[in-house]
PDB file of C-alpha atoms and ligand atoms in Angstrom:
ATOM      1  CA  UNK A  36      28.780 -38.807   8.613  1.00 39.00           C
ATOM      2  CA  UNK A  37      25.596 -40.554   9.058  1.00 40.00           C
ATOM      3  CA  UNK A  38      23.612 -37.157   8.120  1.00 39.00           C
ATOM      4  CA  UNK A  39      25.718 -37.228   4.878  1.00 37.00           C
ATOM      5  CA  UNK A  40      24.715 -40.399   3.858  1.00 39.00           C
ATOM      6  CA  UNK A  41      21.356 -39.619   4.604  1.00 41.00           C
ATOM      7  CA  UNK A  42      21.254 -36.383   2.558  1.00 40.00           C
ATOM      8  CA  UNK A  43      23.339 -38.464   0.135  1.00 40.00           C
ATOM      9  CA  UNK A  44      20.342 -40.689   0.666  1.00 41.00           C
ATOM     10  CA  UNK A  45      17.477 -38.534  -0.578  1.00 43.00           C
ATOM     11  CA  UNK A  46      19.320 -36.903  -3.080  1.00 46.00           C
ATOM     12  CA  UNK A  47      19.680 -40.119  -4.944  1.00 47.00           C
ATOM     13  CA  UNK A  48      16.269 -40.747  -4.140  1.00 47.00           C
ATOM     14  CA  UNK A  49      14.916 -37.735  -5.692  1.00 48.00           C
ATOM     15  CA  UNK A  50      17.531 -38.179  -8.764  1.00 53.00           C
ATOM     16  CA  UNK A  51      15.757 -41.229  -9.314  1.00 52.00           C
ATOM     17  CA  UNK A  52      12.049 -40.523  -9.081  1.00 49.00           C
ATOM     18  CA  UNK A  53      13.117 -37.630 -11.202  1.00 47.00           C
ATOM     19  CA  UNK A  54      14.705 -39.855 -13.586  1.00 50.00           C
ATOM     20  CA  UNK A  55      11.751 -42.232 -13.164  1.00 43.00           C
ATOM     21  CA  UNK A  56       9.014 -39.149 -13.601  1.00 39.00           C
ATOM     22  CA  UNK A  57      11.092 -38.099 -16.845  1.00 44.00           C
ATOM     23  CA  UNK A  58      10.558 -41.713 -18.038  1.00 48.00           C
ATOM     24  CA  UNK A  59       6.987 -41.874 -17.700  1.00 44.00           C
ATOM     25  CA  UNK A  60       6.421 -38.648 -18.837  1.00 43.00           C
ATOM     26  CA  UNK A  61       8.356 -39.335 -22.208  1.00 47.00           C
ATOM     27  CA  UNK A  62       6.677 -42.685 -22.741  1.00 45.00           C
ATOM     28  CA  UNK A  63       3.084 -40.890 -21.925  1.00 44.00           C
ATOM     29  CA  UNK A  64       4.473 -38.113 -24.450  1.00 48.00           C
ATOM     30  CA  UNK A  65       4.651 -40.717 -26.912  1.00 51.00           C
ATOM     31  CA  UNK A  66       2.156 -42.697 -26.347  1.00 50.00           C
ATOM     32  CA  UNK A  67      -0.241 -39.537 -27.311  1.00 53.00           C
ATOM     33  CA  UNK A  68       1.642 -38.997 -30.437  1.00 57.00           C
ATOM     34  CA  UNK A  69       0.996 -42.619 -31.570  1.00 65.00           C
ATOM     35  CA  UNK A  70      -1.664 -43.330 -33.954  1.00 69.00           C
ATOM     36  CA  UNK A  71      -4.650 -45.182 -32.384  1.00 76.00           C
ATOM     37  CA  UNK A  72      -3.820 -47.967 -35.039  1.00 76.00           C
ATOM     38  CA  UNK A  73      -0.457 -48.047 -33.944  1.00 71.00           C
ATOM     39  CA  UNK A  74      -1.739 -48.749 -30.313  1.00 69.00           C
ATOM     40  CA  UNK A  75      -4.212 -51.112 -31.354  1.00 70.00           C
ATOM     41  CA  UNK A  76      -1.677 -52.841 -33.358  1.00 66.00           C
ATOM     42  CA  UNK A  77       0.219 -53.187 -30.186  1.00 61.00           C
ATOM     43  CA  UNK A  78      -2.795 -54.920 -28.175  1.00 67.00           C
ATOM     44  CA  UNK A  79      -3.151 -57.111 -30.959  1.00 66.00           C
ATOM     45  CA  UNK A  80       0.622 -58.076 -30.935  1.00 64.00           C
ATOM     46  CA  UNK A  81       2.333 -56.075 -33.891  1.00 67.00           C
ATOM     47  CA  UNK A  82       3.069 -57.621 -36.538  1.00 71.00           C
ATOM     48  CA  UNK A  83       6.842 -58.393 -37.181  1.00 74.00           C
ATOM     49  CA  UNK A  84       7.870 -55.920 -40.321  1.00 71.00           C
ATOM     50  CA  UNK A  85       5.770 -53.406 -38.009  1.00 73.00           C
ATOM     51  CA  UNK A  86       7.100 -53.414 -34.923  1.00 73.00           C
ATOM     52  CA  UNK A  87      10.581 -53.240 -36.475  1.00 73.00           C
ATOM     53  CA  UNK A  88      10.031 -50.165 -38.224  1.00 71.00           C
ATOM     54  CA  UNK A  89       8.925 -48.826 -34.836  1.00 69.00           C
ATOM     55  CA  UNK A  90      12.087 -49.753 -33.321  1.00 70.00           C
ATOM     56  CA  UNK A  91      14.107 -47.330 -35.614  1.00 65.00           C
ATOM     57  CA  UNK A  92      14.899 -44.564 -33.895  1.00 56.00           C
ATOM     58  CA  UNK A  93      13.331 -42.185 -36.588  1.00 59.00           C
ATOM     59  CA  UNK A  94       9.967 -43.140 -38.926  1.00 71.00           C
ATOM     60  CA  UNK A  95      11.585 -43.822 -42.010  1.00 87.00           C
ATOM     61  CA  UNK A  96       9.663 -44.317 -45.162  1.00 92.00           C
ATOM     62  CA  UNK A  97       9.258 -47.911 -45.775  1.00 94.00           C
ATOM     63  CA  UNK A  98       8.016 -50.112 -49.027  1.00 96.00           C
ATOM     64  CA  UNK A  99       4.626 -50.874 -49.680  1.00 97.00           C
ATOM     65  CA  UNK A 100       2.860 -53.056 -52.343  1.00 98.00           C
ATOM     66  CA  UNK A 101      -0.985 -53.427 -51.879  1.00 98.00           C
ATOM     67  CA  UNK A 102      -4.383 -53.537 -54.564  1.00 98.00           C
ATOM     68  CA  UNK A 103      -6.254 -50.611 -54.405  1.00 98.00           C
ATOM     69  CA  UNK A 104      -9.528 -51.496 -56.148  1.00 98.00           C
ATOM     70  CA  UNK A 105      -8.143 -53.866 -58.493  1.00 98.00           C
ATOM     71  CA  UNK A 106      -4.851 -51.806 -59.530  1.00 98.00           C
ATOM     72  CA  UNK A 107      -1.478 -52.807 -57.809  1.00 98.00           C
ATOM     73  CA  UNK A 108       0.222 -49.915 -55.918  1.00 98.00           C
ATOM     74  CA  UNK A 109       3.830 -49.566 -55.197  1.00 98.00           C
ATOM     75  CA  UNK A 110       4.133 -47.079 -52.202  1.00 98.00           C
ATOM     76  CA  UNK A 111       6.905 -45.368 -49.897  1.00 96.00           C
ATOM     77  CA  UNK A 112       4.833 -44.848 -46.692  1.00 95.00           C
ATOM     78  CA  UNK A 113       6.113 -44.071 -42.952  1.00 93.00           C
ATOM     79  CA  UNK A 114       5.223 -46.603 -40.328  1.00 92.00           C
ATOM     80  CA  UNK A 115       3.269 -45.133 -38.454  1.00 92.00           C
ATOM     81  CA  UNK A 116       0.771 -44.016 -41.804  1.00 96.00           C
ATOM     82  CA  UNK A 117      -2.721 -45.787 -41.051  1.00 97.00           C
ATOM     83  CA  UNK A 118      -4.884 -46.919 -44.015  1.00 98.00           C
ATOM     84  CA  UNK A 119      -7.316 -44.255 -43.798  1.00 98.00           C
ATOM     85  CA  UNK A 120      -4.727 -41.605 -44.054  1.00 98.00           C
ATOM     86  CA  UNK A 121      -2.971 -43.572 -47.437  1.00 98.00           C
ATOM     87  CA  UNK A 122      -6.056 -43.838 -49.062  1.00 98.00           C
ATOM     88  CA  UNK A 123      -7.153 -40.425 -48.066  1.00 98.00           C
ATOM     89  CA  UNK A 124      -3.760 -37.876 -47.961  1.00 97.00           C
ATOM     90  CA  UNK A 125      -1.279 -40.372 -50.089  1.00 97.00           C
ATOM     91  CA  UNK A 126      -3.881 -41.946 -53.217  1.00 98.00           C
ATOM     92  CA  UNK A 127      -6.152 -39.032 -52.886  1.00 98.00           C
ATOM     93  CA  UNK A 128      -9.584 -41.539 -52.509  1.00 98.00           C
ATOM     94  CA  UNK A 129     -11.739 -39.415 -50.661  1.00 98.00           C
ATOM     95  CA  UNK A 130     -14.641 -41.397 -50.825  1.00 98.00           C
ATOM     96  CA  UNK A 131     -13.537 -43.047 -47.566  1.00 98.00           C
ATOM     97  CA  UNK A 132     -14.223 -40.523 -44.568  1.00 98.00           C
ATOM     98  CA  UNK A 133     -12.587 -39.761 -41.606  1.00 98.00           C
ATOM     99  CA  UNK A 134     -15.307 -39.281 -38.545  1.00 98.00           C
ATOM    100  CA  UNK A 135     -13.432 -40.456 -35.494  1.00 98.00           C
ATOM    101  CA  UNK A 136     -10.257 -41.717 -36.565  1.00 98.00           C
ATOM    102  CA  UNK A 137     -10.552 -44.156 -33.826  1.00 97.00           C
ATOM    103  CA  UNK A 138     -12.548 -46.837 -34.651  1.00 97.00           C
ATOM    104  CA  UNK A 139     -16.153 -45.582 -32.649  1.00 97.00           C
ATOM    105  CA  UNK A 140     -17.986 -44.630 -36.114  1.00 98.00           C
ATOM    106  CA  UNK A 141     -17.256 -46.309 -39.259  1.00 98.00           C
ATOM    107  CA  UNK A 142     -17.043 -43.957 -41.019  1.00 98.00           C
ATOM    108  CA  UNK A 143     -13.815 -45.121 -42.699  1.00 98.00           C
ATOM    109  CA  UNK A 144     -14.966 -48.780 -43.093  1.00 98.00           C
ATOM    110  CA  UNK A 145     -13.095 -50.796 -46.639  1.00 98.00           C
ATOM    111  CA  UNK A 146     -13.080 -54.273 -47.476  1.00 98.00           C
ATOM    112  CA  UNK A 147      -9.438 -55.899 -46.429  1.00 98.00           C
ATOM    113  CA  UNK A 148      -9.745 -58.981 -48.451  1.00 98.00           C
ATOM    114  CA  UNK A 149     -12.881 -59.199 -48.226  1.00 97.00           C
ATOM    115  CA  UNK A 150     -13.270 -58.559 -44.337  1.00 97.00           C
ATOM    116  CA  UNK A 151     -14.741 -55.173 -43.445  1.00 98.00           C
ATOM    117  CA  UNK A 152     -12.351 -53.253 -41.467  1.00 98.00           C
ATOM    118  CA  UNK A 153     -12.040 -49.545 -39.837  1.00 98.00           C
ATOM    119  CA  UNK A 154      -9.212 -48.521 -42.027  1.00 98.00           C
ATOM    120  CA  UNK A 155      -8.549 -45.853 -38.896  1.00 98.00           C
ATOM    121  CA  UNK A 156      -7.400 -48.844 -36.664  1.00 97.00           C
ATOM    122  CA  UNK A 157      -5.563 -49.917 -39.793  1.00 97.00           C
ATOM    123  CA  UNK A 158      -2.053 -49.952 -40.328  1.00 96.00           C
ATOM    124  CA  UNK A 159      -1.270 -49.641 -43.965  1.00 97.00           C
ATOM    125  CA  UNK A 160       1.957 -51.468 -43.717  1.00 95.00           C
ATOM    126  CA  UNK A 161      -0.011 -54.319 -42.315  1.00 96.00           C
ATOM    127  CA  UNK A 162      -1.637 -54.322 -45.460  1.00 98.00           C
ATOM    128  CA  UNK A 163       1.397 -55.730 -47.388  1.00 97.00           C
ATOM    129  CA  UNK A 164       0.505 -57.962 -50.636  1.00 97.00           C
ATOM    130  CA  UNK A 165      -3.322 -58.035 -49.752  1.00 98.00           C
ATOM    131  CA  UNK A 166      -6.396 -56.040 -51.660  1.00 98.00           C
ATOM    132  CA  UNK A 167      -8.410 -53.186 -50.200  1.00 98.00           C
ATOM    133  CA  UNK A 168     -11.962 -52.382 -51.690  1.00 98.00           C
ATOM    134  CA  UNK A 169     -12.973 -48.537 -51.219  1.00 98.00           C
ATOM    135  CA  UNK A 170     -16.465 -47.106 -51.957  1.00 98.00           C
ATOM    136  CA  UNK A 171     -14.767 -45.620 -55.247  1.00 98.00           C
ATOM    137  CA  UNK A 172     -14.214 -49.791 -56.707  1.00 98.00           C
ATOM    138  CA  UNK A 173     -17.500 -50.411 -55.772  1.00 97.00           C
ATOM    139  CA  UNK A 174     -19.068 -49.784 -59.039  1.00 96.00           C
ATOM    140  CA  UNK A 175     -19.012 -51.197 -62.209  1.00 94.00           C
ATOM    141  CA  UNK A 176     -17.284 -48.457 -64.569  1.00 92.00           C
ATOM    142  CA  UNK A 177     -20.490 -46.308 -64.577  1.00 93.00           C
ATOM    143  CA  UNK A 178     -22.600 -48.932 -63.092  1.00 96.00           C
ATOM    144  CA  UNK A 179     -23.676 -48.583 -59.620  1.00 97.00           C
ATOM    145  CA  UNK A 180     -23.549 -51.298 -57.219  1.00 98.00           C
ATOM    146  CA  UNK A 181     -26.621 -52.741 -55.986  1.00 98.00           C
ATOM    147  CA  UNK A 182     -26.442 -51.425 -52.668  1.00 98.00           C
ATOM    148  CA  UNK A 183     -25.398 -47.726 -54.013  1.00 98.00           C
ATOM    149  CA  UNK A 184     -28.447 -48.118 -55.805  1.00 98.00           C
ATOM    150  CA  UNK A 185     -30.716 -49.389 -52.988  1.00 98.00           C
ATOM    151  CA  UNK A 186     -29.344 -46.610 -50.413  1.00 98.00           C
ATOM    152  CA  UNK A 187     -30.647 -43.960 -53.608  1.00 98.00           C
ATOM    153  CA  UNK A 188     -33.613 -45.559 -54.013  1.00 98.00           C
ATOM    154  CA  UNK A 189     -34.577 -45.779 -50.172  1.00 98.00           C
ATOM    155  CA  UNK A 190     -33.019 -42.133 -48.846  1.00 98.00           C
ATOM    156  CA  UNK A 191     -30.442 -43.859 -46.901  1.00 98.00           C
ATOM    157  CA  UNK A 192     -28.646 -40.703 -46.348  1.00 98.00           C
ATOM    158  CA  UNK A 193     -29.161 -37.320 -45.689  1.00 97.00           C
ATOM    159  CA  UNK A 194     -25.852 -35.489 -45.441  1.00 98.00           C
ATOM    160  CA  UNK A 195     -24.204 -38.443 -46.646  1.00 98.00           C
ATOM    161  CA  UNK A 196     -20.823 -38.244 -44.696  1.00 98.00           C
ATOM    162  CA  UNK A 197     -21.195 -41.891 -43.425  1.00 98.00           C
ATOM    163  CA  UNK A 198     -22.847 -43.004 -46.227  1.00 98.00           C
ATOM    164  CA  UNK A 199     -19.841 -44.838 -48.060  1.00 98.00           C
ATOM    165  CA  UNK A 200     -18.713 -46.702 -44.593  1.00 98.00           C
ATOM    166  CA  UNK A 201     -22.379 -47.631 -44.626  1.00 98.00           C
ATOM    167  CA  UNK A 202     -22.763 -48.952 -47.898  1.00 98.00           C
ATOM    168  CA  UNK A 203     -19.672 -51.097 -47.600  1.00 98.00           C
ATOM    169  CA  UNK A 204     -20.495 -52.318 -44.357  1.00 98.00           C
ATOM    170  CA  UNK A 205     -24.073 -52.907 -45.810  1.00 98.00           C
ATOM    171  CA  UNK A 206     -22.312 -54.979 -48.574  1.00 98.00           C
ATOM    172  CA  UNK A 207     -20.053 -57.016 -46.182  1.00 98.00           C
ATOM    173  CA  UNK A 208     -23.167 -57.541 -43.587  1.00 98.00           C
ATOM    174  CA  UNK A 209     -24.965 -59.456 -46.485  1.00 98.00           C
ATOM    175  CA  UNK A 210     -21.943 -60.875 -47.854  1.00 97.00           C
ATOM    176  CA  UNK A 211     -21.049 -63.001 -44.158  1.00 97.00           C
ATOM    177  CA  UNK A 212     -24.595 -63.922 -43.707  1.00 97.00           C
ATOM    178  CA  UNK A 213     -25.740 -61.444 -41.272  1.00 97.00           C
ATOM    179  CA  UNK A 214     -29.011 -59.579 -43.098  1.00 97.00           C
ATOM    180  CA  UNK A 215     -31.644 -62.195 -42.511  1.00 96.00           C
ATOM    181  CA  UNK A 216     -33.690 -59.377 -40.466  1.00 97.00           C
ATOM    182  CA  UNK A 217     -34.071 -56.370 -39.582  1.00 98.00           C
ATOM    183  CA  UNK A 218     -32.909 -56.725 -36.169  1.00 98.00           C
ATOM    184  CA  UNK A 219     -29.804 -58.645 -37.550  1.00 98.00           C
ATOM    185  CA  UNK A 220     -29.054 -55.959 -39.852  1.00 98.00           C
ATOM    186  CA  UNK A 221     -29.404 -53.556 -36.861  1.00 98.00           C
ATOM    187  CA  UNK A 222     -27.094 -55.779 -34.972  1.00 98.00           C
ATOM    188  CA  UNK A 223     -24.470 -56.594 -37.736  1.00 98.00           C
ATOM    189  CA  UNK A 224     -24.613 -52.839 -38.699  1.00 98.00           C
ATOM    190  CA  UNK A 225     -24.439 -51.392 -35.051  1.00 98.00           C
ATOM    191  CA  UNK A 226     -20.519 -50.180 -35.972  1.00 98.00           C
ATOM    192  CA  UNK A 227     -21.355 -47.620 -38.240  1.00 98.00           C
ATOM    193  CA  UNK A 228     -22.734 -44.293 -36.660  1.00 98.00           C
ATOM    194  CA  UNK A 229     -25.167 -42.216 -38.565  1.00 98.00           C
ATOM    195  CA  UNK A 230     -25.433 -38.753 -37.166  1.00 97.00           C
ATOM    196  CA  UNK A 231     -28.465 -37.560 -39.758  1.00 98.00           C
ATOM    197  CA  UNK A 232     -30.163 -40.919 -38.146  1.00 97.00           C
ATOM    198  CA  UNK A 233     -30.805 -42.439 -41.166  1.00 98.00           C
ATOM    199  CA  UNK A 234     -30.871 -45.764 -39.985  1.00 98.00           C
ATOM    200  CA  UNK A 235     -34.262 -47.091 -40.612  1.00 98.00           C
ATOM    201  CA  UNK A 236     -33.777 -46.585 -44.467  1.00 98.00           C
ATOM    202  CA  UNK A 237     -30.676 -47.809 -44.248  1.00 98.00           C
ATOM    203  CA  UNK A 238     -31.991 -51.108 -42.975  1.00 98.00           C
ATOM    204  CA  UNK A 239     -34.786 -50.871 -45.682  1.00 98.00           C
ATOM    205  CA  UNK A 240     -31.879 -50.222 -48.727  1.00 98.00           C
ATOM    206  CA  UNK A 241     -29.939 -53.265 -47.091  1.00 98.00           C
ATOM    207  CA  UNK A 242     -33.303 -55.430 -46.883  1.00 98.00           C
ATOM    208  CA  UNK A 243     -34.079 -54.628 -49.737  1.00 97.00           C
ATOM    209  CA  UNK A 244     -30.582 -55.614 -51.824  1.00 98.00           C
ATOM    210  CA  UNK A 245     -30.873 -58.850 -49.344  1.00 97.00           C
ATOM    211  CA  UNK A 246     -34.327 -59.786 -50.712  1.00 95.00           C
ATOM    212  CA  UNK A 247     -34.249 -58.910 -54.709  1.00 93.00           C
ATOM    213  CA  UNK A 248     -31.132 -61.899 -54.531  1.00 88.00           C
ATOM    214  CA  UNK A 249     -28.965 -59.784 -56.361  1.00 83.00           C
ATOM    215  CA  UNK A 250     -24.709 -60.412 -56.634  1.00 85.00           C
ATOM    216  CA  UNK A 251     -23.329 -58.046 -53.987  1.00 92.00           C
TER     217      UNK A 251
HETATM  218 FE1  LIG B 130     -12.573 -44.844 -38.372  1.00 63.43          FE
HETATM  219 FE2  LIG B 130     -14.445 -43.432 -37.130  1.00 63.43          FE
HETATM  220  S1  LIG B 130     -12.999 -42.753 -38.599  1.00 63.43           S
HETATM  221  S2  LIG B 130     -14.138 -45.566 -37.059  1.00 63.43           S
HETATM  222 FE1  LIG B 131     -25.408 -37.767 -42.299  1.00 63.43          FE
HETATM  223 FE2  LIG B 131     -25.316 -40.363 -41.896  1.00 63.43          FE
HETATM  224  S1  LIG B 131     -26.276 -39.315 -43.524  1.00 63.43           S
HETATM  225  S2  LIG B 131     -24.236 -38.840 -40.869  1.00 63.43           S
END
């Protein structure tokens, strides 16, 4: 009798670690299938319309209004859709890039009113009723913005795949104050990864904007 129960013992004890294994496996399964956005969302405490989508058992396509460079779009995007991937897959904007998708190279930096932001780490439902700035409403119609122009006229690129999170971080870096120097620039700028190693002509382009005074 006491044998039984013992057997019945460890049998429920492996039932459960099984039970508990096939748990943690399933979360771990889906925590690798979740968008780095998604997770940072999570460490930042989601916001509400957010974290109810992700409570349905299946992503369902959900409304979304937001500016894109000055024109209002009405979207149907899933939940788990980050910025980046809208702008790039949805509204066809290439000019943003996707480096690491998780937020190490800024490659994908945009303006979120007004605030740079990695649009990787960015959930685009989060982005409800606010205005997003890519490289491509940058310019003027056929006018180039000051800093396009400065990165041209000092060879702030060479390949030129980080040059639009560059420029729009360059922009935002002068636009909260933090281009006095060049080792404030280097700070302020640190975010965005240049692979060519461009970076002392970016600091030159940005210096340069800084200095002639002009609107950015
Ligand atoms: Fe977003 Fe690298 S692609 S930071
Ligand atoms: Fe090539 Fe920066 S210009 S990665």
């Amino acid at each position: 009798m006491e044998q039984t129960e013992n057997q019945g013992g460890q049998s429920g004890q492996t039932d459960s670690s099984r039970r508990t294994f096939l748990k943690q496996s399933s979360a771990l399964a889906a925590l690798a299938m979740t968008p780095p956005a998604a997770l940072t969302a999570v460490d930042n405490g989601l916001d509400e319309r957010v974290a109810a989508a992700f409570e349905r058992p299946t992503f369902q396509q959900m409304p979304l209004q937001v500016t894109i460079n000055g024109k209002v779009q009405q979207l149907s995007i899933e939940p788990r859709v980050t910025l980046l991937d809208l702008l790039r897959e949805q509204l066809h904007l290439t000019g943003t890039k996707k480096g690491c998708d998780h937020g190490q190279c800024g490659a994908c930096t945009v303006h979120l009113d007004g605030q740079r932001v990695n649009a990787c780490l960015t959930l685009a439902l989060t982005t409800e009723g606010s205005e997003v700035t890519t490289i491509e409403g940058l310019a003027d119609g056929d006018r180039l913005h000051p800093m396009q122009e400065a990165f041209i006229k000092h060879d702030g690129f060479q390949c030129g795949y980080c040059t639009p999170g560059q420029i729009m971080s360059a922009v935002a870096c002068i636009r909260e104050g933090h281009a006095d120097n060049p080792d404030q620039i280097r700070e302020y700028m640190s975010g965005n990864i240049c692979r060519c190693g461009a970076y002392a002509n970016i600091v030159e382009a940005i210096m340069d904007v800084k200095e002639g005074g002009k609107k950015v």
